Short mmCIF file of C-alpha atoms in Angstrom, two decimals:
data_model
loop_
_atom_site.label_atom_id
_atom_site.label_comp_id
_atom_site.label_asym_id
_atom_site.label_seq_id
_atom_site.Cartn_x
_atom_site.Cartn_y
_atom_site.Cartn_z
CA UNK A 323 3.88 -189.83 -107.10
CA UNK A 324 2.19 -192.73 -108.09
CA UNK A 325 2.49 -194.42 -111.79
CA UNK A 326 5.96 -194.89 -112.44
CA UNK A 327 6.77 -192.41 -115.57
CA UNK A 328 10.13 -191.36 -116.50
CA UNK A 329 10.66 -187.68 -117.45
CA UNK A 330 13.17 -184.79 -118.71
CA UNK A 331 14.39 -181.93 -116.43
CA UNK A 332 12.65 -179.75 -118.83
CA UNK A 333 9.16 -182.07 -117.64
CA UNK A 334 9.67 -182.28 -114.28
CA UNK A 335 10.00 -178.49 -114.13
CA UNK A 336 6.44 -177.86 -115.28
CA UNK A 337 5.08 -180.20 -112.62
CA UNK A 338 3.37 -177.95 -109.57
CA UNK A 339 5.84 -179.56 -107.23
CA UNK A 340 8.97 -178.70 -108.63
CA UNK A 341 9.75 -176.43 -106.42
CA UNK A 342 9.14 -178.27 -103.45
CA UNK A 343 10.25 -181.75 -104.33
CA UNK A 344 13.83 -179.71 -104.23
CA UNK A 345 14.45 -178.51 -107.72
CA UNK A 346 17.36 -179.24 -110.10
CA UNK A 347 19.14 -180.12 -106.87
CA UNK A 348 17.01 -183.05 -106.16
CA UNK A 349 16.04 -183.80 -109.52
CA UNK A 350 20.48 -184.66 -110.41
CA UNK A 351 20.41 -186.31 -107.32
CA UNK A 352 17.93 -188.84 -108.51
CA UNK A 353 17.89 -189.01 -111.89
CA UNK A 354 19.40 -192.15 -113.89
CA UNK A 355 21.98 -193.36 -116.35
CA UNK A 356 19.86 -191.93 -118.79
CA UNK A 357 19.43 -188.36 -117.21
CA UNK A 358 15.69 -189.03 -116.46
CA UNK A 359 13.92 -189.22 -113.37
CA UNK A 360 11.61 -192.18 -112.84
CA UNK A 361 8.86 -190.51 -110.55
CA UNK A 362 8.03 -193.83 -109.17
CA UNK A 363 11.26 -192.82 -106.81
CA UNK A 364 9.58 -189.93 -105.81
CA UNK A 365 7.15 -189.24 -102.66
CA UNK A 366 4.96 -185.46 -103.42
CA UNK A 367 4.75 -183.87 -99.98
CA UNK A 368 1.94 -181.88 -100.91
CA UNK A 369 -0.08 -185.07 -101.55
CA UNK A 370 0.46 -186.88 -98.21
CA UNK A 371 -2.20 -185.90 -96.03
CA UNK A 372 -4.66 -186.43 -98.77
CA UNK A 373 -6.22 -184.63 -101.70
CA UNK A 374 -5.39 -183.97 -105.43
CA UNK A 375 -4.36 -181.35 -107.66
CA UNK A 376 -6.99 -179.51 -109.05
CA UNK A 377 -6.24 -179.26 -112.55
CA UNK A 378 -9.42 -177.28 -113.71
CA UNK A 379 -8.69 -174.04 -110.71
CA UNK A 380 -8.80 -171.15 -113.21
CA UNK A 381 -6.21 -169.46 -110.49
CA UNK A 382 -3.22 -172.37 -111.27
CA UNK A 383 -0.12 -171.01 -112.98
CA UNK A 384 2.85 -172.83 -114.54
CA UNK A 385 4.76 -173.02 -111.17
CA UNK A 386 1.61 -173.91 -108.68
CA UNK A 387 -1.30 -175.96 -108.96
CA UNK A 388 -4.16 -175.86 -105.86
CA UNK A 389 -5.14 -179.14 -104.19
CA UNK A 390 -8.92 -180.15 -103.60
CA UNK A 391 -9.89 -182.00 -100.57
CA UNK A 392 -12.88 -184.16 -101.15
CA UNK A 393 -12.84 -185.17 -97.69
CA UNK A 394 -10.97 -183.90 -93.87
CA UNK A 395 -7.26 -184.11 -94.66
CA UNK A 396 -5.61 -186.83 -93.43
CA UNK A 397 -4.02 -184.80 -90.24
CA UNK A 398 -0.92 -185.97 -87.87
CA UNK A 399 0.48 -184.93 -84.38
CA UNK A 400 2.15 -182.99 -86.75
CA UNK A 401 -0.61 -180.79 -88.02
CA UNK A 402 0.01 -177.77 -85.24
CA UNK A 403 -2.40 -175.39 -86.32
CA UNK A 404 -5.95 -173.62 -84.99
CA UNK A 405 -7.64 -175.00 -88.93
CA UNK A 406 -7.01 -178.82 -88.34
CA UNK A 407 -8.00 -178.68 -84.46
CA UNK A 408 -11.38 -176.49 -85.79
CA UNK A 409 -11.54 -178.45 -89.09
CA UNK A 410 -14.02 -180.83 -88.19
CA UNK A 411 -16.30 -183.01 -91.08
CA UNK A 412 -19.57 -181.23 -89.88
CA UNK A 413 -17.41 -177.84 -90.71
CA UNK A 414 -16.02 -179.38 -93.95
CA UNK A 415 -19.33 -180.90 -95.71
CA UNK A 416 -20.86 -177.52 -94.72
CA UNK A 417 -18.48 -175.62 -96.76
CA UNK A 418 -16.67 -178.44 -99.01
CA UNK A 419 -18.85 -176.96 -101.74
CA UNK A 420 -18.83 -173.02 -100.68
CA UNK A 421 -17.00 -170.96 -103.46
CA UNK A 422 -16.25 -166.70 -103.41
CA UNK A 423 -17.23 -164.63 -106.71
CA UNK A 424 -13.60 -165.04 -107.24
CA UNK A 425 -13.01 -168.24 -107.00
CA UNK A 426 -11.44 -169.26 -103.66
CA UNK A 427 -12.74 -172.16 -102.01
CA UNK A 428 -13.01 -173.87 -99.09
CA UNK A 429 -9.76 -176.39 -99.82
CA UNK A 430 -7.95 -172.98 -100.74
CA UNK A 431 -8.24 -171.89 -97.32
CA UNK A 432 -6.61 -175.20 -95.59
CA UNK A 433 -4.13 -175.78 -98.25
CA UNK A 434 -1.48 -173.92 -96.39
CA UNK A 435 -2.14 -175.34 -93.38
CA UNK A 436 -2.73 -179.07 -95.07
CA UNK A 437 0.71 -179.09 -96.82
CA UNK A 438 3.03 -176.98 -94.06
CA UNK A 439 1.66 -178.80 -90.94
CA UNK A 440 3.95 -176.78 -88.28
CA UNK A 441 1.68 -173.40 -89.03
CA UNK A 442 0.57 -172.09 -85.85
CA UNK A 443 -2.72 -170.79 -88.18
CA UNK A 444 -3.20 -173.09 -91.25
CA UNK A 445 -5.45 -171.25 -92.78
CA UNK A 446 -5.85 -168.28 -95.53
CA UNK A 447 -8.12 -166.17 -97.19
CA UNK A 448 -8.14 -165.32 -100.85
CA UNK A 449 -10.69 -162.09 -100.92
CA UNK A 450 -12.57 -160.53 -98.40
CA UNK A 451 -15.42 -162.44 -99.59
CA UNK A 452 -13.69 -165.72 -97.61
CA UNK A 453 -14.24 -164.16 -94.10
CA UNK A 454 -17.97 -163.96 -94.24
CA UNK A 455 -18.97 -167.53 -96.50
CA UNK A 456 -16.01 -169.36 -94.80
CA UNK A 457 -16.86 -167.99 -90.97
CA UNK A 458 -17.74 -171.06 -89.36
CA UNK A 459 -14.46 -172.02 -89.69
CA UNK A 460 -12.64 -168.70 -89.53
CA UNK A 461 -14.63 -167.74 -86.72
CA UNK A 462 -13.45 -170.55 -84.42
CA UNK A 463 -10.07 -169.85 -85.39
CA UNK A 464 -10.35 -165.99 -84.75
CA UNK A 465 -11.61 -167.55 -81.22
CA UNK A 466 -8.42 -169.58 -80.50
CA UNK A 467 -6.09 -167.19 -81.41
CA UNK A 468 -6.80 -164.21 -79.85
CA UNK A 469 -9.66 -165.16 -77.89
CA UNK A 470 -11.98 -162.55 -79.73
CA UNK A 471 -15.66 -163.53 -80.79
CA UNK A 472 -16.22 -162.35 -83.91
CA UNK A 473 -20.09 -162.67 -84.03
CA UNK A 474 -20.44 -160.61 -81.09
CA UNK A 475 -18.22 -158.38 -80.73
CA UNK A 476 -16.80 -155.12 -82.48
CA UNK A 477 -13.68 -153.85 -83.59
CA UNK A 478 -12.38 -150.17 -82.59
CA UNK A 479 -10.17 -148.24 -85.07
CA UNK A 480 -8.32 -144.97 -84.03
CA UNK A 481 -5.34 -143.34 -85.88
CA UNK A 482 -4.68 -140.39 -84.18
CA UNK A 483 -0.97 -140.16 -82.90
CA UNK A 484 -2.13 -137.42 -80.91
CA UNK A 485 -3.88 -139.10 -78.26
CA UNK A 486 -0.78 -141.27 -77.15
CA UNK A 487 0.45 -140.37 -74.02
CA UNK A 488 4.39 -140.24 -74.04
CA UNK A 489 5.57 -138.61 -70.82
CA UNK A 490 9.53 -136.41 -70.55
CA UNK A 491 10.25 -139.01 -67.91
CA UNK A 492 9.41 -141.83 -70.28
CA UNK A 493 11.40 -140.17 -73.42
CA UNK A 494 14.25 -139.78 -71.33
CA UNK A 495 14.17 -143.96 -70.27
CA UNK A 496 13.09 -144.90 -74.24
CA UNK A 497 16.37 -142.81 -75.25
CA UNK A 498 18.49 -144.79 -72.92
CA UNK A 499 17.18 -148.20 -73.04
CA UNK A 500 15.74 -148.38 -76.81
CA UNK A 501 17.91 -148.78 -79.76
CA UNK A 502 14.91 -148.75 -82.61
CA UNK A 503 11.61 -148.52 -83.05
CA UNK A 504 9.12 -150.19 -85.53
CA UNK A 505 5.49 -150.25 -86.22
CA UNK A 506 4.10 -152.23 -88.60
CA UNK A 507 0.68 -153.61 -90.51
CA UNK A 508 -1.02 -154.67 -93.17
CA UNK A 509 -3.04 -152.82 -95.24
CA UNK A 510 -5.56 -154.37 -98.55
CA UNK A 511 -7.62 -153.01 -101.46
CA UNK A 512 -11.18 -153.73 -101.71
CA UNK A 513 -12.05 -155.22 -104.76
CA UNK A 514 -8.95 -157.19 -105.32
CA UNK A 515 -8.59 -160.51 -104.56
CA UNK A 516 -5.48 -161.22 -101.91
CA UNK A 517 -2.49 -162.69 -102.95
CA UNK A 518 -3.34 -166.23 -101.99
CA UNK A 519 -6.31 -166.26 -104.73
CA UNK A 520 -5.13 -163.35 -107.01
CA UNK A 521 -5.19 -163.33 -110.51
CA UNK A 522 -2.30 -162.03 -112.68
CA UNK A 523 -4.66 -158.77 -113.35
CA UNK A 524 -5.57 -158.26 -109.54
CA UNK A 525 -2.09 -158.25 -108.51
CA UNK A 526 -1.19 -155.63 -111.34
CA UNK A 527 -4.59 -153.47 -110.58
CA UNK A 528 -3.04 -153.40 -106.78
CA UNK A 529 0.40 -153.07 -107.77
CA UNK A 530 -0.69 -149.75 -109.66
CA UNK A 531 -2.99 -148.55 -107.11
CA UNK A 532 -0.35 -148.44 -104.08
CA UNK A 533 2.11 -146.92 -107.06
CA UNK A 534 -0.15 -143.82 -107.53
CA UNK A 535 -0.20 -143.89 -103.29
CA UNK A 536 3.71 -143.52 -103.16
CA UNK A 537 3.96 -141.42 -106.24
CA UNK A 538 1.82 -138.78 -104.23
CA UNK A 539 3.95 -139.06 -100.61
CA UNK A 540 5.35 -135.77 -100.31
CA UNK A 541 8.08 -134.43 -97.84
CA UNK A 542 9.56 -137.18 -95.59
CA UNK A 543 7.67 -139.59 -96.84
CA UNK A 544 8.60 -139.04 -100.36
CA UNK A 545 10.62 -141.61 -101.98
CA UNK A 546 11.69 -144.65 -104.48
CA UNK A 547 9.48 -147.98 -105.44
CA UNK A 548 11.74 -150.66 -106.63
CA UNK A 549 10.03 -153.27 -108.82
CA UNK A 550 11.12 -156.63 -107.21
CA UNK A 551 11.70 -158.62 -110.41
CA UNK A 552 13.98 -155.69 -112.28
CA UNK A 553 16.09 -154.75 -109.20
CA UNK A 554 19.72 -154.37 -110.20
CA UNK A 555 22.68 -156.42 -108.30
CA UNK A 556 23.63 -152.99 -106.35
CA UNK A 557 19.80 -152.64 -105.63
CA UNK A 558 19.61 -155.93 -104.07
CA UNK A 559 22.79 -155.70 -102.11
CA UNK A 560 21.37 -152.66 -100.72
CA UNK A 561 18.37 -153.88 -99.64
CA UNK A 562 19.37 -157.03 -98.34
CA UNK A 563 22.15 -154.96 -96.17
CA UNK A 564 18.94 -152.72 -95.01
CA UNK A 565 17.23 -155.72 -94.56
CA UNK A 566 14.24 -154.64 -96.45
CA UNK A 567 14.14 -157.69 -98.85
CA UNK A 568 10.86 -159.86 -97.56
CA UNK A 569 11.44 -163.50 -97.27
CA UNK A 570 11.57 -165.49 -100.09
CA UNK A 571 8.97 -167.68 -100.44
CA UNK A 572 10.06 -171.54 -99.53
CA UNK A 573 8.36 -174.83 -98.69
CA UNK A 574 8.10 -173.70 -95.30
CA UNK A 575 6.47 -171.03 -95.05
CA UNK A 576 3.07 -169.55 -95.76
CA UNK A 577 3.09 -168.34 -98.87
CA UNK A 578 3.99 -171.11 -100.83
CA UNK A 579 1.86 -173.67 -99.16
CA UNK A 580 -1.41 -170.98 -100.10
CA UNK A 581 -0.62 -170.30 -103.45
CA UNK A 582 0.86 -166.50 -102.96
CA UNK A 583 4.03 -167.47 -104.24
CA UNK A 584 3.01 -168.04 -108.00
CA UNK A 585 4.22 -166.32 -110.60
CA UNK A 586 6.98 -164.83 -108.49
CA UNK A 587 8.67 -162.22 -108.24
CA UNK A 588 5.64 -160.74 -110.82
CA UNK A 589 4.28 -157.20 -109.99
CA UNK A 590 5.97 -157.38 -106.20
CA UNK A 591 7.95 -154.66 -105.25
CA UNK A 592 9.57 -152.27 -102.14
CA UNK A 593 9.43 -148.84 -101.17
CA UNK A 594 11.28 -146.55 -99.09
CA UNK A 595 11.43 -143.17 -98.38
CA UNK A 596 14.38 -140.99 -98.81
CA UNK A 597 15.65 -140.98 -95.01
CA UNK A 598 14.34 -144.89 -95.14
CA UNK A 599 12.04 -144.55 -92.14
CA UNK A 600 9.21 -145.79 -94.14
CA UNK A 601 9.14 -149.07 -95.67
CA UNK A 602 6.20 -150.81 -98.07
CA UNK A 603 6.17 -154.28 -99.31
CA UNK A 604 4.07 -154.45 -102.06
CA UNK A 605 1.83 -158.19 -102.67
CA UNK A 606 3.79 -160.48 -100.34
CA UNK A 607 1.60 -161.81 -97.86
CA UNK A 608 -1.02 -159.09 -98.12
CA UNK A 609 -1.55 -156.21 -100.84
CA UNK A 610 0.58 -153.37 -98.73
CA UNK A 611 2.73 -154.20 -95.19
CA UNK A 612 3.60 -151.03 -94.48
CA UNK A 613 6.27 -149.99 -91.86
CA UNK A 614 6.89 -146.91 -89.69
CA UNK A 615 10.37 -147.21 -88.23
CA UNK A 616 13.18 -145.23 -86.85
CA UNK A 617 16.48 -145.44 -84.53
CA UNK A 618 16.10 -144.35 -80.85
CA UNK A 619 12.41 -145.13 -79.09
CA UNK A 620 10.60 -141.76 -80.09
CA UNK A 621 7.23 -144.29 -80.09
CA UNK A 622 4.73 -140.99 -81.04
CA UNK A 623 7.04 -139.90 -84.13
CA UNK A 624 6.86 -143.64 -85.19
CA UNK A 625 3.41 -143.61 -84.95
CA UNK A 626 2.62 -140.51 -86.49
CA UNK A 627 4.80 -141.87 -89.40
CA UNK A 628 2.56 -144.82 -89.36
CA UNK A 629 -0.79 -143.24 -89.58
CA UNK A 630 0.44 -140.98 -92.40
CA UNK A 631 1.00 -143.69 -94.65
CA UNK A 632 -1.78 -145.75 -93.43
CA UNK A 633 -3.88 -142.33 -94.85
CA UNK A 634 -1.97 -142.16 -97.87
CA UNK A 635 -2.81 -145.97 -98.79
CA UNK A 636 -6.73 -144.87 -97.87
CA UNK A 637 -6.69 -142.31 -100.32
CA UNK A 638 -5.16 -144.43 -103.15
CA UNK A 639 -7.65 -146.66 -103.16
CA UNK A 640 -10.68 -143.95 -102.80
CA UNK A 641 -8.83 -142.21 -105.77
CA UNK A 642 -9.27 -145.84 -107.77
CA UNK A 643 -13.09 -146.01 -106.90
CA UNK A 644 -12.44 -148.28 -104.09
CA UNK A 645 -11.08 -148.88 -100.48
CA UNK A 646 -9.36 -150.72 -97.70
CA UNK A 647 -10.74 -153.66 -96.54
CA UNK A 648 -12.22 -153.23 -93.24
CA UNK A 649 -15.45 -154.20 -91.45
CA UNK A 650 -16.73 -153.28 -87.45
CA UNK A 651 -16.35 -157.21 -86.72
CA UNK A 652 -13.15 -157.96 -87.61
CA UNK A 653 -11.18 -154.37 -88.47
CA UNK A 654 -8.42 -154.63 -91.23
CA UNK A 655 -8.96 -157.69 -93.30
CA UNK A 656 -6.09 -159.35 -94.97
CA UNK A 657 -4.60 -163.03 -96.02
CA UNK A 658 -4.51 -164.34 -92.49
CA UNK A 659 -6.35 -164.43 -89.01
CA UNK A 660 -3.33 -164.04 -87.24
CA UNK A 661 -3.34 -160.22 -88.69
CA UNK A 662 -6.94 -159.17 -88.36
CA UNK A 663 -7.82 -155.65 -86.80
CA UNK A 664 -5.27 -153.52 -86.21
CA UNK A 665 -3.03 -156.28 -88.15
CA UNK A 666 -0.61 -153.75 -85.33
CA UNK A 667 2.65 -155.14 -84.44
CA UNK A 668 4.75 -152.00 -82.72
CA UNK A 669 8.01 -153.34 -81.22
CA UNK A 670 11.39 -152.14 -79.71
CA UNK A 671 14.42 -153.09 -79.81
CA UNK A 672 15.49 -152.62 -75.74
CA UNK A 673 18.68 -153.20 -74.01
CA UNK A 674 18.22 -155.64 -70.72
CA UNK A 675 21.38 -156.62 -69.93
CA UNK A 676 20.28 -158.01 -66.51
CA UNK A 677 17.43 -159.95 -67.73
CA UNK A 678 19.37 -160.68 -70.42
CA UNK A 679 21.90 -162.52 -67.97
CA UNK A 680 19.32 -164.62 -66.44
CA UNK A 681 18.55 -166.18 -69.93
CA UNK A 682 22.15 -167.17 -70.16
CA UNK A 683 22.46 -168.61 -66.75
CA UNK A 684 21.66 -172.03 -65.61
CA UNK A 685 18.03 -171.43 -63.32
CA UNK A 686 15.11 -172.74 -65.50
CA UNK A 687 12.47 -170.89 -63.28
CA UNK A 688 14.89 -167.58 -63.93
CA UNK A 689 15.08 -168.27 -67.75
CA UNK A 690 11.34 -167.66 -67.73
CA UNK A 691 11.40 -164.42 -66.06
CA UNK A 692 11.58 -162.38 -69.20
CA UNK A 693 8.75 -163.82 -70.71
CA UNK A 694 6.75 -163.68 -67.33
CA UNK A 695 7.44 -160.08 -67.28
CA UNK A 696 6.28 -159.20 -70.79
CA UNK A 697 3.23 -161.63 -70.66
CA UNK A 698 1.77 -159.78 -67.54
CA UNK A 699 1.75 -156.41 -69.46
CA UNK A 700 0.36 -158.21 -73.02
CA UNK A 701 4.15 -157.94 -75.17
CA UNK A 702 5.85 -160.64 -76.71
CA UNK A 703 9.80 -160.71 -76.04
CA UNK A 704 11.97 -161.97 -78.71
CA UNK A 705 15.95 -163.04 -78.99
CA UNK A 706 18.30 -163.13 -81.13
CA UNK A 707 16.77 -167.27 -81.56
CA UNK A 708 13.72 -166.06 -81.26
CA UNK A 709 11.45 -166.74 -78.06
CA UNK A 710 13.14 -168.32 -74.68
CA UNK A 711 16.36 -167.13 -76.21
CA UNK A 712 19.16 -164.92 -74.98
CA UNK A 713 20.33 -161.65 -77.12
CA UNK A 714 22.92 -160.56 -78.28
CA UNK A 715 24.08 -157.51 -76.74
CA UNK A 716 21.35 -157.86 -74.70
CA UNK A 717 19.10 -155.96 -77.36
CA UNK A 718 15.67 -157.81 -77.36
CA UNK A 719 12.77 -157.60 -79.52
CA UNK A 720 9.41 -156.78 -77.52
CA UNK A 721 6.04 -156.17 -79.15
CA UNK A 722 2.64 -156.07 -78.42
CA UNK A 723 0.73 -159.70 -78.62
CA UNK A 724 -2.76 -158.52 -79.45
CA UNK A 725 -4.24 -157.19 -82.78
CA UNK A 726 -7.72 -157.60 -82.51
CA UNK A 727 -10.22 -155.92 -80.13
CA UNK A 728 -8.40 -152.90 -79.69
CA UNK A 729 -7.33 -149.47 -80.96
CA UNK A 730 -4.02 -149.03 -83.19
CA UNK A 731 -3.97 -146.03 -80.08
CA UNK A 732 -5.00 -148.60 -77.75
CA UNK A 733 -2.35 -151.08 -78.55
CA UNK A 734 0.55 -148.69 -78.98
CA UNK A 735 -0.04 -147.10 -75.67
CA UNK A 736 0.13 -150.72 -74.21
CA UNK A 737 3.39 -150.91 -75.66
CA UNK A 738 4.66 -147.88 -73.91
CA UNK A 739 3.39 -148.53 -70.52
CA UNK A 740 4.36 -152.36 -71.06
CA UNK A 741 8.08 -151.54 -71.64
CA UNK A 742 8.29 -148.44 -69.24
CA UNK A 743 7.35 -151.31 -66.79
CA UNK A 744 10.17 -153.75 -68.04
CA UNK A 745 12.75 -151.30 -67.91
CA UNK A 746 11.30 -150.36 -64.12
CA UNK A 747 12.39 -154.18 -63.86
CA UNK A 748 15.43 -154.01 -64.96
CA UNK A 749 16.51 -151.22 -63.03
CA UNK A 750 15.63 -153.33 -60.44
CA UNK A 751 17.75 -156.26 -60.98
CA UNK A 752 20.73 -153.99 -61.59
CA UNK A 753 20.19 -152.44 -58.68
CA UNK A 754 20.53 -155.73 -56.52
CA UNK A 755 16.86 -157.64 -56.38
CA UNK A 756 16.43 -160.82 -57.15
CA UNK A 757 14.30 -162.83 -59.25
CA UNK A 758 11.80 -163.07 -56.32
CA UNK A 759 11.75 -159.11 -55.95
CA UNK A 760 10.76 -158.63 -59.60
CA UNK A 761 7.67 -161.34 -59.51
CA UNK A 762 6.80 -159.38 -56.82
CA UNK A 763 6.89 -155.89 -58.16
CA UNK A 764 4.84 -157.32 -61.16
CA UNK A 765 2.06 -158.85 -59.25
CA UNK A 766 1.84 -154.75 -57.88
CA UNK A 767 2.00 -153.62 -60.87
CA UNK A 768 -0.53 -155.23 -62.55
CA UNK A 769 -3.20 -154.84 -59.24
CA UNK A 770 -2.79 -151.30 -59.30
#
């Protein structure tokens, strides 16, 4: 921390690291005889790879202050994300001094990434401004993570549920094999900054705008926002057993580390419709994340679901003189790379018992056979630990990997072809082939 300087509880809660240095907790740990804390004793995470707080960014709040870099952070082995391997000082005195109308600048952008060095992306942006005056860095990133050139190419957009192709014989294998379905993406206002840069008035003006959207969903859609800060104990229990709480911010993940956290849990809220199939988190990571979802693996009702609401947020903001945020290069915008375009992620949860068994066994090479599968057909498996783990019950999460490039249409059909295909495999194993067989039958697959 620097100077030594001893302080109150009551001071040490006003400092921008509070939260992070551990709270109360830490702060009775160290404190002394007297009850103070001598910060001397004290090491600032958020200081260590370089940088200082910025006291004069209009965008601090009591519980946050922004860093400024006057120089390339200071990065480690440990720095894991796409910004420090693209962050290089050409890069950085090209854009050290580059500000948005709104304030967000280029030190905003790597701050997440700076202070939370296991981020697979490490960077943010705080308006839609960022992705145009901070593209030579954003662009490279874009690049590396899914492998999409943003100065050359376009982005499709298609929400029409009707042109999925979903055939009986493919219903009848969903039913069986898939316990739930979910389709999900985020969705921002133009004109307002994103939560990483907002303003106490933005994230009201949004929070108001998407309140008008789901005061106007009508029939299935219709249903209840619940302001995050005033929910009752009964409210929460319920929608923690749902799970429909998002994560609370922490020093590990994104939204602290880029300022979205502050004033929390301020003009953030949930909705759900009445049969609580559709699901909208309201200025978490982005503006809207809204979330199509149902049990069984009917993928075109999902969809359908999807698209509606994706409308309704469309006509919100036209309503409020505005729109979303979208361009031809880079489709959807929102807070991070990782969720440009169709921002799409439409998953499954699918029962493979027998590929399921190989992940418990003791072959390495069989272990990866899951994962081998999914990659060939572009989807992401996911166990109960997350990737390269087994599930339990054998139910395993499996999604599409790419957002950006093509269709919502495009992408969800992927999806259905990609698991028809897995659960072809499956069948396979459980009718007797081995792990040989199944590389096999993939390699076929994916010639044809």
């Amino acid at each position: 921390m620097g100077a030594s300087a001893s302080v109150t509880l009551d001071e040490v809660n006003k400092l921008p690291q509070f939260t992070i240095l551990g709270g109360e907790e830490k702060y009775n740990e160290l404190k002394g005889e007297d009850g103070n804390l001598d910060l001397s004793k004290v090491e600032d995470p958020y200081l260590k790879y370089g940088g200082a707080y910025d006291m004069e960014d209009p965008k601090n709040t009591n519980d946050f202050k922004y860093l400024k870099f006057d120089a390339v952070p200071a990065f480690t082995e440990a720095h894991k994300s796409a910004m420090a391997k693209h962050l290089t000082p050409e890069i950085f005195e090209k854009l050290k001094d580059v500000k948005s109308s709104k304030g967000y600048t280029l030190s905003n952008v790597i701050m997440t990434g700076v202070v939370t060095p296991h981020l697979g992306v490490g960077a943010t942006a705080g308006d839609e401004e960022c992705w145009d005056i901070f593209s030579d860095l954003f662009n490279k990133i874009i690049m590396d993570w899914h492998g999409y050139d943003a100065e050359t190419q376009t982005h499709p957009m298609d929400l029409d549920p009707s042109k999925l192709v979903f055939t009986d014989e493919q219903k009848t294998k969903f039913n069986t094999y898939v316990a739930s379905t979910r389709i999900r993406a985020a969705r921002n206002i133009a004109g307002y900054s994103l939560p990483c840069g907002s303003t106490e008035e933005d994230r009201a003006g949004v929070e108001n705008v998407l309140k008008q959207a789901f005061a106007g969903l009508t029939g299935e859609l219709a249903g209840t926002y619940y302001e995050l800060g005033g929910l009752s104990d009964e409210q929460r229990d319920f929608l923690l057993q749902k799970g429909f709480l998002f994560q609370i911010p922490s020093a590990r993940n994104l939204l602290t580390g880029a300022g979205a956290a502050r004033s929390w849990p301020n003009n953030r809220g949930i909705f759900h419709n009445e049969a609580q199939t559709a699901l909208c988190w309201v200025n978490e990571e982005d503006h809207c994340r809204i979330i199509s979802m149902e049990m069984g693996g009917d993928i075109p009702s999902v969809f359908t679901r999807f698209c509606a609401l994706s409308e309704a947020m469309k006509a919100s903001a036209e309503a409020n003189g505005t729109k979303l945020m979208w361009t031809e290069k880079l489709g959807f915008l929102g807070t991070c790379p990782s969720n440009l375009g169709t921002g799409l992620r439409a998953s499954v949860m699918v029962k493979l018992e027998n590929f399921n068994k190989l992940l418990e066994g003791d072959n390495h090479e069989d272990k990866e056979l899951l994962e081998q599968v999914c990659s060939a057909f572009d989807l992401q498996p996911r166990g109960s630990a997350g990737e390269h783990s087994p599930a339990v019950g054998a139910k395993f999460d499996v999604s599409n990997k790419q957002r950006l490039g093509f269709s919502e249409v495009q992408l969800v059909q992927k999806m259905i072809d990609g698991v028809s295909k897995v659960i072809e495999l499956e069948e396979m194993l459980a009718g007797g082939a081995t792990p040989a067989d199944v590389r096999v039958k993939v390699q076929e697959l994916t010639a044809a």
